[in-house]
Short mmCIF file of C-alpha atoms and ligand atoms in Angstrom, two decimals:
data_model
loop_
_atom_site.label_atom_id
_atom_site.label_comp_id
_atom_site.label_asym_id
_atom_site.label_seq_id
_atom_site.Cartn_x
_atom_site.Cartn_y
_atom_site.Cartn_z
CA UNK P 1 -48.53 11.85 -51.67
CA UNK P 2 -46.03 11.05 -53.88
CA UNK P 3 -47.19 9.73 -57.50
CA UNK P 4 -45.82 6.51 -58.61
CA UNK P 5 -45.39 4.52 -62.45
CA UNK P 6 -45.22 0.79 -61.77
CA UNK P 7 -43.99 -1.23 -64.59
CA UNK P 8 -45.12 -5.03 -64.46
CA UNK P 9 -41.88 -7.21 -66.72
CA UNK P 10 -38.40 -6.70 -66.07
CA UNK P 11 -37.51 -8.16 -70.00
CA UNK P 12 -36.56 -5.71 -72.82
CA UNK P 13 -39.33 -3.59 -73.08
CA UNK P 14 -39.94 -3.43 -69.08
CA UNK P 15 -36.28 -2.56 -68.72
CA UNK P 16 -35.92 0.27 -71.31
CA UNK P 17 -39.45 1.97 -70.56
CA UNK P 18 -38.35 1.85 -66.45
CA UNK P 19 -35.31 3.48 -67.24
CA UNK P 20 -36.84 6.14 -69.82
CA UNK P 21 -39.20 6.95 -67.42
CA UNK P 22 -36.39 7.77 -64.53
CA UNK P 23 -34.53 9.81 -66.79
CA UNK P 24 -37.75 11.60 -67.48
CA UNK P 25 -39.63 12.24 -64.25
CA UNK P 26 -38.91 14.50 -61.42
CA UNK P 27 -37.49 12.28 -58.35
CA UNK P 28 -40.62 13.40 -56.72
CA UNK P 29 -42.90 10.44 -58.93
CA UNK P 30 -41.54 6.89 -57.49
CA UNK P 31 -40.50 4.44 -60.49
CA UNK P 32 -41.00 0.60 -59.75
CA UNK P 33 -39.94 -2.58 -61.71
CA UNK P 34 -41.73 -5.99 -60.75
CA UNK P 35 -40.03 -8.89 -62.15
CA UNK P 36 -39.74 -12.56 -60.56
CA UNK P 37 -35.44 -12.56 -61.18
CA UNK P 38 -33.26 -9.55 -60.26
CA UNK P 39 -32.02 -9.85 -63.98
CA UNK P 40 -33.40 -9.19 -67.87
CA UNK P 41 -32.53 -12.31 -70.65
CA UNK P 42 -31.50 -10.72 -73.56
CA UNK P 43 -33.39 -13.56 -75.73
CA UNK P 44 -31.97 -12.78 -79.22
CA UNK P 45 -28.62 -14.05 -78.26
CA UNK P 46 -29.79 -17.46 -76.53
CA UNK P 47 -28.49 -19.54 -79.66
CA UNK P 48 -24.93 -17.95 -79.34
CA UNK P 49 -25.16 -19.15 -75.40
CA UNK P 50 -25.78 -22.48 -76.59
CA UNK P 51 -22.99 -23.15 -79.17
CA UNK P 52 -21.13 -21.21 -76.80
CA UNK P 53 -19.89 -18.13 -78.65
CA UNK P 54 -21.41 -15.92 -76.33
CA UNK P 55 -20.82 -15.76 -72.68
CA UNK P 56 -24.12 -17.02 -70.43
CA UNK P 57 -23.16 -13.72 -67.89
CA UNK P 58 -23.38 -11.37 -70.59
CA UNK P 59 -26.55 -11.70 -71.99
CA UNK P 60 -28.26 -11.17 -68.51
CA UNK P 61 -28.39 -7.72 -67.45
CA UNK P 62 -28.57 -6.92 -63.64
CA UNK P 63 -32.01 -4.73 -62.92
CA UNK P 64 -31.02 -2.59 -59.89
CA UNK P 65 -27.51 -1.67 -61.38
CA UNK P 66 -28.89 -1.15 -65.11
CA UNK P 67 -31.74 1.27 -63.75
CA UNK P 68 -30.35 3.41 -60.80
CA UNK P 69 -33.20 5.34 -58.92
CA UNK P 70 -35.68 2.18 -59.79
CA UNK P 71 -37.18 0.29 -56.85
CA UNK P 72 -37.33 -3.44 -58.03
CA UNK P 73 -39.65 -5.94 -56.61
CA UNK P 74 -39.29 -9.34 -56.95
CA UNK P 75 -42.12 -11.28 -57.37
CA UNK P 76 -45.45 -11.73 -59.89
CA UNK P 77 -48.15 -9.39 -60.82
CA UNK P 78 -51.31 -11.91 -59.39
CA UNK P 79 -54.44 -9.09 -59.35
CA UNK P 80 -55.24 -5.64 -60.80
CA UNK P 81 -57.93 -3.38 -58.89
CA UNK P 82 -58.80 -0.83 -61.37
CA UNK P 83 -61.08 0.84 -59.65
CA UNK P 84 -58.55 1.69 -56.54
CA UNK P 85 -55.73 1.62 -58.54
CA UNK P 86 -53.76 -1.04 -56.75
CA UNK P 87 -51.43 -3.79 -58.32
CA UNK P 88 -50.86 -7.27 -55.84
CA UNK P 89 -47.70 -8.54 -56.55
CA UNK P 90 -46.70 -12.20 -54.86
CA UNK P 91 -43.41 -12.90 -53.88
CA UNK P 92 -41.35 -15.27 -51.75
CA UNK P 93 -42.08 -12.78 -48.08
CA UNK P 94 -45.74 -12.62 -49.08
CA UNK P 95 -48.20 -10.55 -51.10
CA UNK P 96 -47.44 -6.94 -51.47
CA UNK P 97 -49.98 -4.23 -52.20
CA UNK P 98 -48.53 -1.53 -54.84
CA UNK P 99 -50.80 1.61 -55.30
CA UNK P 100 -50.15 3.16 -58.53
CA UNK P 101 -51.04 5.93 -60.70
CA UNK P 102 -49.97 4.30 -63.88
CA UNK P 103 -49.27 0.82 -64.81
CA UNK P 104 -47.37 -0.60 -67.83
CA UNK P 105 -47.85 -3.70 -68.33
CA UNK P 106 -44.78 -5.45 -70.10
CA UNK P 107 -45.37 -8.97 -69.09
CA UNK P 108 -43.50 -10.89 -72.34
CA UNK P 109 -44.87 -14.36 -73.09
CA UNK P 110 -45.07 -17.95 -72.61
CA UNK P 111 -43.68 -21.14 -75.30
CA UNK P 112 -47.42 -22.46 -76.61
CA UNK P 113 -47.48 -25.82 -75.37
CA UNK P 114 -49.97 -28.70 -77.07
CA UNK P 115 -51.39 -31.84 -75.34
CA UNK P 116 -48.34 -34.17 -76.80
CA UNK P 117 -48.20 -37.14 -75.10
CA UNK P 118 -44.29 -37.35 -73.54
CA UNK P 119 -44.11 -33.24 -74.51
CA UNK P 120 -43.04 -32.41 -70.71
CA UNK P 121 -41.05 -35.60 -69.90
CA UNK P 122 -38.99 -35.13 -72.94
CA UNK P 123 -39.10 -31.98 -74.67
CA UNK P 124 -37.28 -28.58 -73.47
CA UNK P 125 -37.86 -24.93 -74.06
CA UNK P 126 -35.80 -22.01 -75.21
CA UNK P 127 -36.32 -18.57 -73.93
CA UNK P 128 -34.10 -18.44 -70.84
CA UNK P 129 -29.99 -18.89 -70.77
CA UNK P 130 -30.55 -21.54 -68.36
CA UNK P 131 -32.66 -23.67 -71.25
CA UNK P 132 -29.80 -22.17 -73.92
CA UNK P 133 -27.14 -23.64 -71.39
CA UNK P 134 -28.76 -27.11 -70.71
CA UNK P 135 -28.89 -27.45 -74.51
CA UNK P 136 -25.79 -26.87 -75.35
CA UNK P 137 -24.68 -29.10 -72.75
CA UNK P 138 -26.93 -31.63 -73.83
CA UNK P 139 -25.57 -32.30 -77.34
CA UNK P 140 -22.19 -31.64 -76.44
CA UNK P 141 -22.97 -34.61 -74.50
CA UNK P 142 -25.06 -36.88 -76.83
CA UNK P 143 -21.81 -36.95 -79.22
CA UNK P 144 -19.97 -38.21 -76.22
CA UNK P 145 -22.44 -41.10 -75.50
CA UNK P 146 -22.83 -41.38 -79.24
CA UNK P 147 -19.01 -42.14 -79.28
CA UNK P 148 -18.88 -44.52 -76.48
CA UNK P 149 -21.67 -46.78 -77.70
CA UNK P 150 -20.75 -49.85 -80.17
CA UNK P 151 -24.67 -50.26 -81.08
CA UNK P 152 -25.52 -48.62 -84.27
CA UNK P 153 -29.08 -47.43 -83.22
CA UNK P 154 -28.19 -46.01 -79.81
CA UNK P 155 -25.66 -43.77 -82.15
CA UNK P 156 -27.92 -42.55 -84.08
CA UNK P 157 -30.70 -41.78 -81.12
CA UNK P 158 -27.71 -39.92 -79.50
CA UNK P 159 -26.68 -37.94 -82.91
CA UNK P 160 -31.01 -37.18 -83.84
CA UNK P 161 -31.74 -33.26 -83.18
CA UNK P 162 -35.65 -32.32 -83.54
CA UNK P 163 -36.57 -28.68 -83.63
CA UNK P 164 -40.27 -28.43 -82.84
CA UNK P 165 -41.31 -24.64 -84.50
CA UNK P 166 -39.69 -22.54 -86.86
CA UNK P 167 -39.67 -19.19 -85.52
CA UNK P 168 -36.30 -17.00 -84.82
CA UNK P 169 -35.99 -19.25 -81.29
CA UNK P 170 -36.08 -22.67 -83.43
CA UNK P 171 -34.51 -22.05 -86.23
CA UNK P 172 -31.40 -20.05 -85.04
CA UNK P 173 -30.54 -22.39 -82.59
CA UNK P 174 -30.61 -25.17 -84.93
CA UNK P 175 -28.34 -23.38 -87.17
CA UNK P 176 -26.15 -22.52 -84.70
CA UNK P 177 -26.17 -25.97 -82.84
CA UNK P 178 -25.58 -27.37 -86.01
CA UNK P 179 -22.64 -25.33 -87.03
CA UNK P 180 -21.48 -26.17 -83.43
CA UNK P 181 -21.67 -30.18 -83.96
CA UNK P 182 -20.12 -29.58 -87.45
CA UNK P 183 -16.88 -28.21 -85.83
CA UNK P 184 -17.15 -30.39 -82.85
CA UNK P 185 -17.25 -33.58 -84.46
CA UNK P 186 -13.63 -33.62 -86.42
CA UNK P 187 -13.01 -34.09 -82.53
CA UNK P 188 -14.81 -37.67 -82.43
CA UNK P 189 -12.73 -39.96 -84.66
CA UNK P 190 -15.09 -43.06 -83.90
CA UNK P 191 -18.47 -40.84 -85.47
CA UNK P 192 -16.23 -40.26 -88.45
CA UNK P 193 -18.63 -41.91 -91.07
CA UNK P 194 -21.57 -41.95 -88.60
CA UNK P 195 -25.29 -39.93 -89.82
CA UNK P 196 -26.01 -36.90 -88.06
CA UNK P 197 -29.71 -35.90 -88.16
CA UNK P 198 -31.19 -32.72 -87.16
CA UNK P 199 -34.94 -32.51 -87.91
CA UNK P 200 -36.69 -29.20 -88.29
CA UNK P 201 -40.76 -29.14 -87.56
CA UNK P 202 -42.97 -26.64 -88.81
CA UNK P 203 -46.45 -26.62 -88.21
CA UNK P 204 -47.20 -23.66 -91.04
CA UNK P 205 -46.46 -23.39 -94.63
CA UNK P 206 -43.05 -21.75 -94.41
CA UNK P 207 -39.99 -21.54 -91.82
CA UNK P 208 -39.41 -17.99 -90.18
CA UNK P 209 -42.89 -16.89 -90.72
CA UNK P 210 -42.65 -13.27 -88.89
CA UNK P 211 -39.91 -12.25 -91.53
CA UNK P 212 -40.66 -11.75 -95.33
CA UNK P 213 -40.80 -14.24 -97.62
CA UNK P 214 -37.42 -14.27 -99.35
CA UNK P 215 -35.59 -14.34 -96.42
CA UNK P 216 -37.87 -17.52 -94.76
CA UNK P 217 -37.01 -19.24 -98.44
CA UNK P 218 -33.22 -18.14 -98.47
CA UNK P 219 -33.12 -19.93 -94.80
CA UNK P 220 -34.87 -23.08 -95.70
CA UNK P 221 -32.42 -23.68 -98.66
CA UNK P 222 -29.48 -23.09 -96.96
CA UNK P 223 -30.42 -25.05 -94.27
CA UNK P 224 -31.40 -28.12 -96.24
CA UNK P 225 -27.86 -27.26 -97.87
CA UNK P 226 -26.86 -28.18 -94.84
CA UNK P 227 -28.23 -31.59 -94.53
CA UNK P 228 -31.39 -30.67 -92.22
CA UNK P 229 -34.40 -32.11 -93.16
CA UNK P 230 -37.00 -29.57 -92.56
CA UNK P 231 -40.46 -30.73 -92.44
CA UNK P 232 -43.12 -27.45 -92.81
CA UNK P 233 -46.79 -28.39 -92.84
CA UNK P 234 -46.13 -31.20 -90.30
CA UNK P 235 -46.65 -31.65 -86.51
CA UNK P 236 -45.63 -34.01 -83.27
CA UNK P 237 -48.29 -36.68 -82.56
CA UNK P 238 -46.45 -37.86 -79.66
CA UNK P 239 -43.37 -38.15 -77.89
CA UNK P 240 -43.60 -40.93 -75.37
CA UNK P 241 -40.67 -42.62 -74.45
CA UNK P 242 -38.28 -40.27 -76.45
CA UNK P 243 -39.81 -41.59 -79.78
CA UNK P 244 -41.45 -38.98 -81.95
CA UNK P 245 -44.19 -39.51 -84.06
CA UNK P 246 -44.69 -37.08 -86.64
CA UNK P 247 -48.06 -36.16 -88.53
CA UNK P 248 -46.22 -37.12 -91.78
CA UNK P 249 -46.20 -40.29 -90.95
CA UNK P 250 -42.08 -40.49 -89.85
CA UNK P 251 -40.81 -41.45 -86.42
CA UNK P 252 -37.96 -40.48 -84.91
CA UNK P 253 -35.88 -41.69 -82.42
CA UNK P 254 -33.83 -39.07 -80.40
CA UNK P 255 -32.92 -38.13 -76.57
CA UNK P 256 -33.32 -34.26 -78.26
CA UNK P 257 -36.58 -32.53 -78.40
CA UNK P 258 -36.44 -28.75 -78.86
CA UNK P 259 -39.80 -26.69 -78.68
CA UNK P 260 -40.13 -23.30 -79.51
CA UNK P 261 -43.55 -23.64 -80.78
CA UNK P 262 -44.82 -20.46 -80.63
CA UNK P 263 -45.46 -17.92 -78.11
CA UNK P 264 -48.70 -17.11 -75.80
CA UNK P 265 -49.37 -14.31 -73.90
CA UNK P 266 -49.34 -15.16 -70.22
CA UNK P 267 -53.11 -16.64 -69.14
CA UNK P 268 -52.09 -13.96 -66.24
CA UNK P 269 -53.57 -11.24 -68.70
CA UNK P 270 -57.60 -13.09 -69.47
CA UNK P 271 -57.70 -13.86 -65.55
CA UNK P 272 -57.55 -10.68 -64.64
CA UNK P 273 -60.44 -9.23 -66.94
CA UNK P 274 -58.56 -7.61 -69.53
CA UNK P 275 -59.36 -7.06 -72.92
CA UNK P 276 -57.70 -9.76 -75.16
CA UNK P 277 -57.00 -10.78 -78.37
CA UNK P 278 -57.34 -14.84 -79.70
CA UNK P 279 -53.68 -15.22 -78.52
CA UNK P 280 -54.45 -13.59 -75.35
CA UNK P 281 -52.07 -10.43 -75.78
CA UNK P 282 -53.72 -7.04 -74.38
CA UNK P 283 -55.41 -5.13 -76.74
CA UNK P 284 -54.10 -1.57 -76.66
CA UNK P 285 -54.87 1.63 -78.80
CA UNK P 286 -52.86 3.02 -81.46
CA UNK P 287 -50.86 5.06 -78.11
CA UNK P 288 -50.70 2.01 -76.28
CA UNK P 289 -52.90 2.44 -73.87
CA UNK P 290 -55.35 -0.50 -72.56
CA UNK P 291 -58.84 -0.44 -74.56
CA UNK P 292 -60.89 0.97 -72.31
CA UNK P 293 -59.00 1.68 -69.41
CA UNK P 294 -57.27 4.73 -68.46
CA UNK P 295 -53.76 4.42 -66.11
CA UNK P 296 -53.37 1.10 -67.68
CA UNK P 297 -50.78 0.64 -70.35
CA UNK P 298 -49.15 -2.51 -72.23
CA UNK P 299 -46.39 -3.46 -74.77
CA UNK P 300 -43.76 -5.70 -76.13
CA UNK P 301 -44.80 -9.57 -76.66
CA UNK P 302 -47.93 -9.19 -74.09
CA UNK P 303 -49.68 -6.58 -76.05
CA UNK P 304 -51.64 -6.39 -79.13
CA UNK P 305 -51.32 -3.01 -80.68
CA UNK P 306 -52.18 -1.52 -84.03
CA UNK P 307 -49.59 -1.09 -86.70
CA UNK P 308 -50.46 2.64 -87.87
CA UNK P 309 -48.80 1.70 -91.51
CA UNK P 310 -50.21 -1.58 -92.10
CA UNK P 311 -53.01 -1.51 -90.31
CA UNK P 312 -52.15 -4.84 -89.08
CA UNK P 313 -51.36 -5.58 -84.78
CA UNK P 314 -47.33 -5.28 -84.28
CA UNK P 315 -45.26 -8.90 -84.38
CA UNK P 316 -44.17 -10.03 -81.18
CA UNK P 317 -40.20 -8.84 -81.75
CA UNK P 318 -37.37 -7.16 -79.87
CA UNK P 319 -37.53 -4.17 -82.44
CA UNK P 320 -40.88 -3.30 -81.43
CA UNK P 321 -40.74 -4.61 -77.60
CA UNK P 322 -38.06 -1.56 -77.27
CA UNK P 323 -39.51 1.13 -79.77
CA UNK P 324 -43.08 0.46 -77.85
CA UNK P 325 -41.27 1.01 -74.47
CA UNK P 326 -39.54 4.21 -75.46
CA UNK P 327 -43.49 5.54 -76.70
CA UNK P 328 -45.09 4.43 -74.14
CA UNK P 329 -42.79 5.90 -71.35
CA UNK P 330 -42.99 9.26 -73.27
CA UNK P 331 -46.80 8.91 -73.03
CA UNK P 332 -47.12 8.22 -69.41
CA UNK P 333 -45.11 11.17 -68.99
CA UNK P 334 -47.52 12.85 -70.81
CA UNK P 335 -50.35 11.32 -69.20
CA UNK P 336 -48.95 12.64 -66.06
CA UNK P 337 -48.08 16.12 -67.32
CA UNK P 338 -52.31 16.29 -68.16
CA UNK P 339 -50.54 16.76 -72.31
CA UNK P 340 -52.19 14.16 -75.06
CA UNK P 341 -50.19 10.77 -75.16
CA UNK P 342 -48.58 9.85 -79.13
CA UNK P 343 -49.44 6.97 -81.26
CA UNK P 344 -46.66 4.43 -81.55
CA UNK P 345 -45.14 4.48 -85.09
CA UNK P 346 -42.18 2.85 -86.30
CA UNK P 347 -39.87 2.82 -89.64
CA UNK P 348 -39.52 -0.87 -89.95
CA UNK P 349 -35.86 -1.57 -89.48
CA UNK P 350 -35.62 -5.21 -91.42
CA UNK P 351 -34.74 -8.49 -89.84
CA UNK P 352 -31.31 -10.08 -88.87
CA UNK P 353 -31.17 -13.84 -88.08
CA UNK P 354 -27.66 -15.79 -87.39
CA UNK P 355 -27.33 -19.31 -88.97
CA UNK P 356 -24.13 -20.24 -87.95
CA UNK P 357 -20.34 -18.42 -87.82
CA UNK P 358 -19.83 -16.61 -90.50
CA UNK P 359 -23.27 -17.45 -91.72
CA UNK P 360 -26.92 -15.24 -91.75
CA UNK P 361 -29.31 -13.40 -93.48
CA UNK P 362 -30.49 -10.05 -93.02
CA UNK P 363 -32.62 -7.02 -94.52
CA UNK P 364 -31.57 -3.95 -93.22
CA UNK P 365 -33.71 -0.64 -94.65
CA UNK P 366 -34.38 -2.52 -97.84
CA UNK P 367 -31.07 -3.72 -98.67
CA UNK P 368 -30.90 -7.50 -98.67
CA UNK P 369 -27.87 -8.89 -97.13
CA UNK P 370 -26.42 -12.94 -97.08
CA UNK P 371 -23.78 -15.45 -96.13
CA UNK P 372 -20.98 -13.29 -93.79
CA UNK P 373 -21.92 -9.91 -94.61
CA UNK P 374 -25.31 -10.38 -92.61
CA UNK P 375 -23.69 -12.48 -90.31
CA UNK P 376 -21.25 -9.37 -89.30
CA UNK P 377 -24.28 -7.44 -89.20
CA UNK P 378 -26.38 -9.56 -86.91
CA UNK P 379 -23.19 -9.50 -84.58
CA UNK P 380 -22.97 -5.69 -84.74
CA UNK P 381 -27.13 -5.24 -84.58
CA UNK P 382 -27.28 -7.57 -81.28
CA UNK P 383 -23.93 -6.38 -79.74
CA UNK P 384 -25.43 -2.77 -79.48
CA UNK P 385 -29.02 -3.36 -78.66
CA UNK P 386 -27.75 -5.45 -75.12
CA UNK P 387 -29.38 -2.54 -72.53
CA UNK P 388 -26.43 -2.66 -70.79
CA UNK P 389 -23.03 -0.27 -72.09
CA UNK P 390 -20.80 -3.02 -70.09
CA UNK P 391 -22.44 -6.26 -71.53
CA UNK P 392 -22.40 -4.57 -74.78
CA UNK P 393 -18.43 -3.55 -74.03
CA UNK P 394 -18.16 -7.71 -73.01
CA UNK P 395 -19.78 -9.48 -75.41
CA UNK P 396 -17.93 -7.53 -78.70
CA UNK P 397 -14.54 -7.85 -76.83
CA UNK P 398 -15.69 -11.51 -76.37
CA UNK P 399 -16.47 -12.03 -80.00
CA UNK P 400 -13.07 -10.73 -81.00
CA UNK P 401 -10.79 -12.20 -78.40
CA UNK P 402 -12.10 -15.40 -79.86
CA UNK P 403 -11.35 -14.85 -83.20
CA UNK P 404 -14.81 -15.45 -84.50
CA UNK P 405 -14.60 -19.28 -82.70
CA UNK P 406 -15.85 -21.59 -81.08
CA UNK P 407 -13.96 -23.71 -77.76
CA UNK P 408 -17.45 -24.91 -76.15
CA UNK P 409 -16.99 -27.24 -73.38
CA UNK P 410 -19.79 -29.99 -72.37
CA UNK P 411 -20.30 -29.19 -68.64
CA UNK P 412 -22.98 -31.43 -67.39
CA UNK P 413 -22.23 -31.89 -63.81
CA UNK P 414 -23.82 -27.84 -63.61
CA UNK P 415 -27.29 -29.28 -63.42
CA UNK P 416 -26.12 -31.17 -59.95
CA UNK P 417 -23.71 -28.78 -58.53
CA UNK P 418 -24.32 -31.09 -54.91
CA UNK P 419 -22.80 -33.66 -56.47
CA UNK P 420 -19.04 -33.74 -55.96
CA UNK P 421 -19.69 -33.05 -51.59
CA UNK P 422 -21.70 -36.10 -51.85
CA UNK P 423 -19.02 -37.91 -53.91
CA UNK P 424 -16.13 -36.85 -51.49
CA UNK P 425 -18.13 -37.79 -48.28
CA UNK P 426 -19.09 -41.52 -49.55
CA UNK P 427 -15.28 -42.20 -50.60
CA UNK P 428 -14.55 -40.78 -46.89
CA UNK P 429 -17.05 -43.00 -45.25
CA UNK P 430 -16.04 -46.26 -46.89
CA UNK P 431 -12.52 -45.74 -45.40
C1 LIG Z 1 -34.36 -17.63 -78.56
C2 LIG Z 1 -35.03 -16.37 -79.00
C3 LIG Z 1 -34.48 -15.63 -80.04
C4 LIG Z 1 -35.10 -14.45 -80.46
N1 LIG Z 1 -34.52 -13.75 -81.47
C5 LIG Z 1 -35.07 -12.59 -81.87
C6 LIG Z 1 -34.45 -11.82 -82.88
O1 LIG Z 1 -33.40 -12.20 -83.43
N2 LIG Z 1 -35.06 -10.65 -83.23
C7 LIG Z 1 -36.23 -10.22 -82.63
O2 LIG Z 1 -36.75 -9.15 -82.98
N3 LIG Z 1 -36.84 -10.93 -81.67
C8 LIG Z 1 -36.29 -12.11 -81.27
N4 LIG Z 1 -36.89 -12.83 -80.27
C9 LIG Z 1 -38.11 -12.29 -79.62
C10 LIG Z 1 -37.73 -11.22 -78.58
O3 LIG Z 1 -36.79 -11.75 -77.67
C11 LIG Z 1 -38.99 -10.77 -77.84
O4 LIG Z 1 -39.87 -10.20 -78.80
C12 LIG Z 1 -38.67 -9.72 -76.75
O5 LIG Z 1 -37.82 -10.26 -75.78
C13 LIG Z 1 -39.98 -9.26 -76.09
O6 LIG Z 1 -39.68 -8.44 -75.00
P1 LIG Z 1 -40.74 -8.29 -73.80
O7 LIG Z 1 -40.09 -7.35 -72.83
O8 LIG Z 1 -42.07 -7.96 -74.33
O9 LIG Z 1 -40.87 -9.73 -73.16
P2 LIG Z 1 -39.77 -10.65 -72.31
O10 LIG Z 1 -38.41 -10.24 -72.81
O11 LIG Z 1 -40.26 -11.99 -72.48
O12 LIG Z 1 -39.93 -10.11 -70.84
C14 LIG Z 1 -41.08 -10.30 -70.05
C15 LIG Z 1 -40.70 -10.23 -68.59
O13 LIG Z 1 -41.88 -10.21 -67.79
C16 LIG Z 1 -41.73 -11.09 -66.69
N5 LIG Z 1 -43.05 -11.52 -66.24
C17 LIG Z 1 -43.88 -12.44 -66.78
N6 LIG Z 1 -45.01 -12.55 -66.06
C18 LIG Z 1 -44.90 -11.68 -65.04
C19 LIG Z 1 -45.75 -11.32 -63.94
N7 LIG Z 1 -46.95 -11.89 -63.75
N8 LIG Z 1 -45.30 -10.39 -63.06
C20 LIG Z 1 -44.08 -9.79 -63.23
N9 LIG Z 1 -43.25 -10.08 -64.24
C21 LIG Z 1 -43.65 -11.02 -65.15
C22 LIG Z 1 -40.88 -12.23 -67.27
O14 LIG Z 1 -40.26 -12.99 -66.26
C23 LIG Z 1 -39.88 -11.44 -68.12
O15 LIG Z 1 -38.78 -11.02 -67.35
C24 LIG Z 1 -36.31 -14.01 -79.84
C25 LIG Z 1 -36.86 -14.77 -78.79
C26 LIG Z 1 -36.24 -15.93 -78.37
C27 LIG Z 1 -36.86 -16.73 -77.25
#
């Protein structure tokens, strides 16, 4: 019978361990990719979507034309039988059954979500380019609203940004969003002398919390440079009818609620018996392999695996979602080939983060980098790591056609793309 690897997450570490693994097995052992879209979201370029520097088409990457020889199901992992080896996958024709001999398990993770009151009427996420699209849309259009209104306090509701979470998704996209407006705004004669404000909320102690300290510090100063007031140590009491309460006390008006308040593992991995950490990530030896169970593997943002340097369990980041696919293909090769599986080590790389055009911070091997110099590295870092040789080909051709610009353009009328038939049929029936 012929063998088969199923891996379970078509994001970055599902997509480079699928296509590892077909470069290194014999066509006799079948490689399969679940994943609910036919397409990967490369995440650390969502902020450029929304300020629009960065194409939305080119920071998706196709799955069947990026891993030839894969067979890709769409749909969701639901069940796990260990015992018979068999993986149930929903999708829209119905449940399928997918024997397996071993299963990665590269499932990503969810935005943490609190009981806020108003959180889901008002509030949206960013982790896919639809989100990044909708909010770049969205305060392209607030200015516009903001300009057409005479009444002071509707101009500033319109022109009030709040960041909830102060991670790489929140803060980026702030900076960049803000950068965006900055530009934009020389556009909007009537806001001339009107208060922008963009709020930034951190729950913890410090901003960027998964990169070393002198980085999160050089961020928070250059971002309060910029006129955002960035509130660590505080959270959202509520959100009801678009006015936030904050723990501090403050309330803020605003049609603008960001959250990127963390990220969960999917509940997905606890329901189905698994062995879990607090934050429900899949606790994995030092080779990534599930505690416990043999056949089973996990990595990227689901799993919890042991740093061999620090001691410490791996951050949930791109660097390590892609160095922990590479390992743990190499080991399922060598699980099949009856050889001992590797433990996953990694020289840590440092930490790029955009702020802006022509503005970041970064700390590559040691050497601390600020202001355009990082910025031109983040650019170069991100523009190579897409999984893709044509994105990557796109998005630096992109960058350099537009002269290191911006020329976004507020397109609301994508979220009702029905709209204009239904227009051109009720001016045709009142004829
Ligand atoms: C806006 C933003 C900016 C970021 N910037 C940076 C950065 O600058 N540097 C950095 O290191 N990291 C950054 N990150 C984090 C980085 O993107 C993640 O660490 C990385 O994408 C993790 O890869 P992954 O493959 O584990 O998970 P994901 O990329 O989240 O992929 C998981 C995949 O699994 C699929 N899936 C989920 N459940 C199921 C199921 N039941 N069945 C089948 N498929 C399922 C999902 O649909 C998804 O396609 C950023 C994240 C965001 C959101």
């Amino acid at each position: 019978m012929t063998r088969r690897v199923v891996v379970v997450g078509g994001g970055y570490a599902g997509i480079t361990a699928a296509g590892r693994l077909r470069r290194k097995l014999r066509a006799d052992v079948e490689v399969v990719l679940v994943n609910p879209h036919g397409y990967m979201t490369y995440q650390p370029l969502l902020p450029e979507v929304a300020a629009g520097t960065v194409a939305p088409g080119h920071v998706v990457v196709p799955l069947r034309s990026a891993l030839p020889g894969v067979s890709v199901v769409r749909g969701l992992l639901q069940g796990l039988d260990l015992r018979t080896r068999t993986a149930t996958v929903s999708s829209r024709h119905g449940d399928v059954a997918l024997r397996y001999d071993e299963l990665l398990l590269a499932v990503g993770g969810v935005t943490r979500t609190f009981p806020v009151p108003g959180l889901l009427e008002h509030a949206i996420g960013f982790r896919t380019v639809e989100e990044a699209l909708h909010l770049g849309n969205r305060i392209l259009g607030q200015l516009e609203l903001a300009a057409a209104s005479k009444d002071q306090e509707t101009r500033l509701r319109h022109l009030t940004f709040v960041f909830v979470g102060a991670g790489y998704a929140g803060v980026e996209a702030l900076a960049e969003l803000e950068d965006m407006v900055r530009r934009e705004i020389k556009h909007y004669p009537e806001l001339d002398a009107e208060p922008l404000r963009w709020v930034l909320v951190e729950a913890g102690e410090r901003i960027l919390g998964q990169l070393p300290e002198r980085l999160g510090k050089y961020v928070d100063a250059q971002l309060r440079r910029r006129g955002v007031s960035v509130r660590t140590g505080t959270t959202i009491e509520t959100m009801a009818g678009g006015r936030v309460q904050l723990s501090d006390g403050s309330t803020l008006t605003t049609d603008t609620v960001v959250w990127t308040a963390g990220v969960v593992a999917p509940p997905l991995l606890k329901r189905l018996g698994l062995p879990v950490d607090p934050a429900g990530r899949v606790r994995t030896d030092a080779t990534l392999r599930v505690h416990g169970i043999d056949n089973l593997w996990a990595l990227g943002d689901c799993a919890s695996v042991p740093d061999v340097h620090s001691g410490e369990m791996c951050a949930p980041t791109a660097q390590h979602a892609v160095r922990q696919a590479v390992r743990a293909a190499d080991n399922v090769v060598a699980a099949l080939r009856a050889r001992t599986p590797r433990p996953y080590r990694h020289k840590d790389a440092g930490a790029v983060a955009s702020l802006g055009l022509g503005k970041g911070v970064a700390e590559l091997y040691g050497v601390p980098l600020r202001g355009y110099a990082a910025w031109l590295v983040h650019r170069l870092y991100h523009g190579l790591r897409l999984p893709n040789r044509r994105r990557r080909l796109l998005v630096v051709l992109n960058w350099m056609l537009g002269s290191f610009s911006r020329d976004p353009v507020a397109m609301p009328a994508l979220e009702s793309p029905r709209q204009p038939l239904r227009e051109a049929h009720e001016q045709q029936a009142v004829q």
